[in-house]
Amino acid sequence: QVQLVESGGGLVQAGGSLRLSCAASGSISSINVMAWYRQAPGKQRELVAQITTGGGTYYADSVKGRFTISRDNGKSTAYLQMNSLKPDDAAVYYCNAKSYRSYWGKGTQVTVSS
């Protein structure tokens, strides 16, 4: 089992920055991919960014050049640095960890005022 706890969400003005953190505990050695998803009201949950144990990354087109995902394997923590935030980035952001199954955190709210 893996437990994930997100933090760092909040209210920010458009153009501002936030850094989300996801602390993993439990069977962390089984994790090979950590990712951030987001879900805005009335929309499907979408993949924002992911990072493998080897450091390979993927970004959704909508966040490329603005968001950076990183991972501290020693601390079993994943981060999402979000810069140049737009109102369209407002959503609940969920941390996800993939091993032989997928694990989810409870989410952290990001609100972007225009």
Coordinates of N, CA and C in Angstrom, one line a residue:
Q1 N 0.8 -1.2 0.0 CA 0.0 0.0 0.0 C 0.9 1.3 0.0
V2 N 0.4 2.3 -0.7 CA 1.0 3.6 -0.7 C 0.1 4.6 -0.3
Q3 N 0.5 5.5 0.5 CA -0.3 6.7 0.9 C 0.3 7.9 0.4
L4 N -0.5 8.8 -0.1 CA -0.1 10.1 -0.7 C -0.8 11.3 -0.1
V5 N 0.0 12.3 0.3 CA -0.6 13.5 0.9 C 0.0 14.7 0.1
E6 N -1.0 15.4 -0.5 CA -0.6 16.6 -1.2 C -0.7 17.9 -0.3
S7 N 0.1 18.9 -0.7 CA 0.1 20.1 0.0 C 0.6 21.2 -1.0
G8 N 0.3 22.5 -0.6 CA 0.8 23.6 -1.4 C -0.2 24.3 -2.2
G9 N -1.4 23.8 -2.2 CA -2.4 24.5 -3.0 C -2.8 25.8 -2.3
G10 N -3.7 26.6 -3.0 CA -4.1 27.9 -2.5 C -4.6 28.8 -3.5
L11 N -4.8 30.0 -3.2 CA -5.3 31.1 -4.0 C -4.1 31.9 -4.5
V12 N -4.0 32.1 -5.8 CA -3.0 32.9 -6.4 C -3.5 33.8 -7.5
Q13 N -3.0 34.9 -7.8 CA -3.4 35.8 -8.9 C -2.8 35.2 -10.2
A14 N -3.5 35.5 -11.3 CA -3.0 35.1 -12.6 C -1.6 35.6 -12.8
G15 N -0.7 34.8 -13.3 CA 0.7 35.1 -13.5 C 1.5 34.7 -12.4
G16 N 0.9 34.3 -11.3 CA 1.7 33.9 -10.1 C 2.2 32.5 -10.1
S17 N 2.7 32.1 -9.0 CA 3.3 30.7 -8.9 C 2.9 30.0 -7.7
L18 N 2.8 28.7 -7.8 CA 2.6 27.8 -6.6 C 3.5 26.6 -6.8
R19 N 3.8 26.0 -5.7 CA 4.6 24.7 -5.7 C 3.8 23.7 -4.9
L20 N 3.4 22.7 -5.6 CA 2.7 21.6 -4.9 C 3.7 20.5 -4.5
S21 N 3.4 19.9 -3.4 CA 4.2 18.7 -2.9 C 3.3 17.5 -2.7
C22 N 3.9 16.4 -2.9 CA 3.2 15.1 -2.7 C 4.1 14.2 -1.9
A23 N 3.8 13.9 -0.7 CA 4.6 13.0 0.1 C 4.1 11.6 0.1
A24 N 4.9 10.7 -0.3 CA 4.5 9.3 -0.3 C 5.0 8.5 0.9
S25 N 4.2 7.6 1.3 CA 4.7 6.7 2.4 C 4.1 5.3 2.2
G26 N 4.7 4.4 2.9 CA 4.2 3.0 2.7 C 5.2 2.2 1.8
S27 N 4.7 1.5 0.9 CA 5.5 0.7 0.0 C 6.1 1.5 -1.2
I28 N 6.9 2.5 -0.8 CA 7.4 3.5 -1.8 C 8.4 2.9 -2.7
S29 N 9.0 1.8 -2.4 CA 10.0 1.2 -3.3 C 9.3 0.6 -4.5
S30 N 8.0 0.4 -4.4 CA 7.3 -0.2 -5.6 C 6.9 0.8 -6.6
I31 N 7.0 2.1 -6.2 CA 6.5 3.2 -7.1 C 7.5 3.4 -8.3
N32 N 7.0 3.4 -9.5 CA 7.9 3.7 -10.6 C 7.5 5.0 -11.3
V33 N 6.3 5.4 -11.2 CA 5.9 6.7 -11.8 C 5.1 7.5 -10.8
M34 N 5.4 8.8 -10.7 CA 4.6 9.7 -9.9 C 4.1 10.8 -10.8
A35 N 2.8 11.2 -10.6 CA 2.2 12.1 -11.6 C 1.3 13.0 -10.8
W36 N 1.0 14.1 -11.5 CA 0.0 15.1 -11.1 C -1.2 15.1 -12.1
Y37 N -2.4 15.0 -11.6 CA -3.6 15.1 -12.4 C -4.3 16.3 -11.8
R38 N -5.3 16.8 -12.6 CA -6.2 17.9 -12.1 C -7.6 17.7 -12.7
Q39 N -8.5 18.2 -11.9 CA -9.9 18.1 -12.3 C -10.6 19.4 -11.9
A40 N -11.1 20.1 -13.0 CA -11.9 21.3 -12.8 C -13.3 20.9 -12.7
P41 N -14.2 21.8 -12.1 CA -15.6 21.5 -12.0 C -16.2 21.2 -13.4
G42 N -16.9 20.1 -13.5 CA -17.6 19.8 -14.8 C -16.7 19.2 -15.8
K43 N -15.4 19.0 -15.5 CA -14.5 18.4 -16.5 C -13.9 17.1 -16.0
Q44 N -13.4 16.3 -16.9 CA -12.8 15.1 -16.6 C -11.4 15.3 -16.0
R45 N -11.0 14.4 -15.1 CA -9.6 14.5 -14.6 C -8.6 14.3 -15.7
E46 N -7.6 15.1 -15.7 CA -6.6 15.1 -16.8 C -5.2 15.0 -16.2
L47 N -4.3 14.3 -17.0 CA -2.9 14.2 -16.6 C -2.3 15.5 -16.9
V48 N -1.6 16.1 -15.9 CA -0.8 17.3 -16.1 C 0.6 17.0 -16.3
A49 N 1.2 16.2 -15.5 CA 2.7 15.9 -15.7 C 3.0 14.6 -14.9
Q50 N 4.0 13.9 -15.4 CA 4.4 12.7 -14.7 C 6.0 12.6 -14.8
I51 N 6.5 11.8 -13.9 CA 8.0 11.6 -13.8 C 8.2 10.2 -13.4
T52 N 9.2 9.6 -14.1 CA 9.5 8.2 -13.8 C 10.7 8.2 -12.8
T53 N 10.9 7.0 -12.3 CA 12.0 6.8 -11.3 C 13.4 7.3 -12.0
G54 N 13.5 7.0 -13.3 CA 14.7 7.4 -14.0 C 14.7 8.9 -14.3
G55 N 13.7 9.6 -14.1 CA 13.7 11.1 -14.3 C 13.0 11.5 -15.6
G56 N 12.5 10.5 -16.4 CA 11.8 10.9 -17.6 C 10.5 11.6 -17.3
T57 N 10.2 12.6 -18.0 CA 9.0 13.4 -17.7 C 8.1 13.5 -18.9
Y58 N 6.9 13.8 -18.6 CA 5.8 14.1 -19.6 C 5.0 15.3 -19.1
Y59 N 4.6 16.2 -20.0 CA 3.8 17.3 -19.7 C 2.6 17.4 -20.7
A60 N 1.5 17.8 -20.2 CA 0.4 18.1 -21.0 C 0.8 19.3 -21.8
D61 N 0.3 19.4 -23.0 CA 0.6 20.6 -23.9 C 0.2 21.9 -23.2
S62 N -0.9 21.9 -22.5 CA -1.4 23.1 -21.9 C -0.5 23.7 -20.8
V63 N 0.5 22.9 -20.3 CA 1.3 23.4 -19.2 C 2.8 23.4 -19.5
K64 N 3.1 22.9 -20.7 CA 4.5 22.9 -21.1 C 5.1 24.3 -21.1
G65 N 6.3 24.4 -20.5 CA 7.0 25.6 -20.4 C 6.6 26.4 -19.2
R66 N 5.6 26.0 -18.5 CA 5.1 26.8 -17.3 C 5.2 25.9 -16.0
F67 N 5.0 24.6 -16.2 CA 5.0 23.7 -15.0 C 6.3 22.8 -15.1
T68 N 6.8 22.5 -13.9 CA 7.9 21.6 -13.8 C 7.7 20.5 -12.8
I69 N 7.8 19.3 -13.1 CA 7.6 18.2 -12.2 C 9.0 17.7 -11.8
S70 N 9.1 17.4 -10.5 CA 10.4 16.9 -10.0 C 10.1 15.9 -8.9
R71 N 11.2 15.1 -8.6 CA 11.0 14.1 -7.6 C 12.2 13.9 -6.8
D72 N 12.0 13.9 -5.5 CA 13.1 13.6 -4.6 C 13.0 12.2 -4.1
N73 N 13.7 11.3 -4.7 CA 13.5 9.9 -4.4 C 13.9 9.6 -2.9
G74 N 14.9 10.4 -2.4 CA 15.3 10.1 -1.0 C 14.2 10.5 0.0
K75 N 13.4 11.5 -0.4 CA 12.4 11.9 0.5 C 11.0 11.4 0.1
S76 N 11.0 10.6 -1.0 CA 9.8 10.0 -1.5 C 8.7 11.1 -1.7
T77 N 9.2 12.2 -2.3 CA 8.3 13.3 -2.5 C 8.4 13.8 -4.0
A78 N 7.2 14.1 -4.5 CA 7.1 14.7 -5.8 C 6.6 16.1 -5.7
Y79 N 7.1 16.9 -6.6 CA 6.8 18.4 -6.6 C 6.2 18.8 -8.0
L80 N 5.4 19.8 -7.9 CA 4.9 20.4 -9.2 C 5.1 21.9 -9.0
Q81 N 6.1 22.5 -9.7 CA 6.3 23.9 -9.7 C 5.4 24.5 -10.8
M82 N 4.5 25.4 -10.4 CA 3.6 26.0 -11.4 C 3.8 27.5 -11.5
N83 N 4.3 27.9 -12.7 CA 4.5 29.3 -12.9 C 3.6 29.9 -13.9
S84 N 3.5 31.2 -14.0 CA 2.6 31.8 -15.0 C 1.2 31.2 -15.0
L85 N 0.7 31.1 -13.8 CA -0.6 30.5 -13.7 C -1.7 31.3 -14.4
K86 N -2.6 30.5 -14.9 CA -3.8 31.1 -15.6 C -5.1 30.7 -15.0
P87 N -6.2 31.4 -15.1 CA -7.4 31.0 -14.6 C -7.8 29.6 -15.0
D88 N -7.5 29.2 -16.2 CA -7.8 27.8 -16.7 C -7.0 26.7 -15.9
D89 N -6.0 27.1 -15.1 CA -5.3 26.1 -14.4 C -6.0 25.8 -13.0
A90 N -7.0 26.6 -12.7 CA -7.7 26.3 -11.4 C -8.4 25.0 -11.5
A91 N -8.2 24.2 -10.4 CA -8.7 22.8 -10.3 C -8.3 22.2 -9.0
V92 N -8.8 21.1 -8.7 CA -8.2 20.2 -7.7 C -7.1 19.4 -8.3
Y93 N -5.9 19.5 -7.7 CA -4.8 18.8 -8.2 C -4.6 17.5 -7.3
Y94 N -4.4 16.4 -8.0 CA -4.3 15.1 -7.4 C -2.9 14.5 -7.7
C95 N -2.3 14.0 -6.6 CA -1.1 13.3 -6.8 C -1.4 11.8 -7.1
N96 N -0.6 11.2 -8.0 CA -0.9 9.8 -8.3 C 0.5 9.1 -8.3
A97 N 0.5 7.9 -7.8 CA 1.7 7.0 -7.9 C 1.3 5.7 -8.5
K98 N 2.1 5.2 -9.4 CA 1.9 4.0 -10.1 C 2.9 2.9 -9.7
S99 N 2.5 1.8 -9.3 CA 3.3 0.6 -9.1 C 2.7 -0.5 -9.9
Y100 N 2.3 -1.6 -9.2 CA 1.5 -2.6 -9.8 C 0.0 -2.2 -9.9
R101 N -0.3 -1.1 -9.2 CA -1.6 -0.5 -9.2 C -1.4 1.0 -9.0
S102 N -2.5 1.7 -9.1 CA -2.5 3.2 -9.1 C -3.0 3.7 -7.7
Y103 N -2.3 4.6 -7.1 CA -2.7 5.2 -5.9 C -3.0 6.7 -6.1
W104 N -3.9 7.2 -5.3 CA -4.3 8.6 -5.4 C -4.3 9.3 -4.0
G105 N -3.9 10.6 -4.0 CA -4.1 11.4 -2.9 C -5.5 12.0 -2.9
K106 N -5.8 12.8 -1.8 CA -7.1 13.4 -1.7 C -7.3 14.6 -2.5
G107 N -6.2 15.2 -2.9 CA -6.2 16.4 -3.7 C -6.0 17.7 -3.0
T108 N -5.5 18.7 -3.7 CA -5.3 20.0 -3.1 C -5.9 21.1 -4.1
Q109 N -6.6 22.0 -3.6 CA -7.3 23.0 -4.4 C -6.3 24.1 -4.9
V110 N -6.4 24.4 -6.1 CA -5.6 25.5 -6.7 C -6.7 26.5 -7.3
T111 N -6.7 27.7 -6.8 CA -7.6 28.7 -7.3 C -6.8 29.9 -7.9
V112 N -7.1 30.3 -9.1 CA -6.3 31.4 -9.8 C -7.3 32.5 -10.1
S113 N -7.1 33.6 -9.5 CA -7.9 34.8 -9.8 C -7.4 35.6 -11.0
S114 N -8.4 36.1 -11.7 CA -8.0 36.9 -12.9 C -7.8 38.4 -12.6

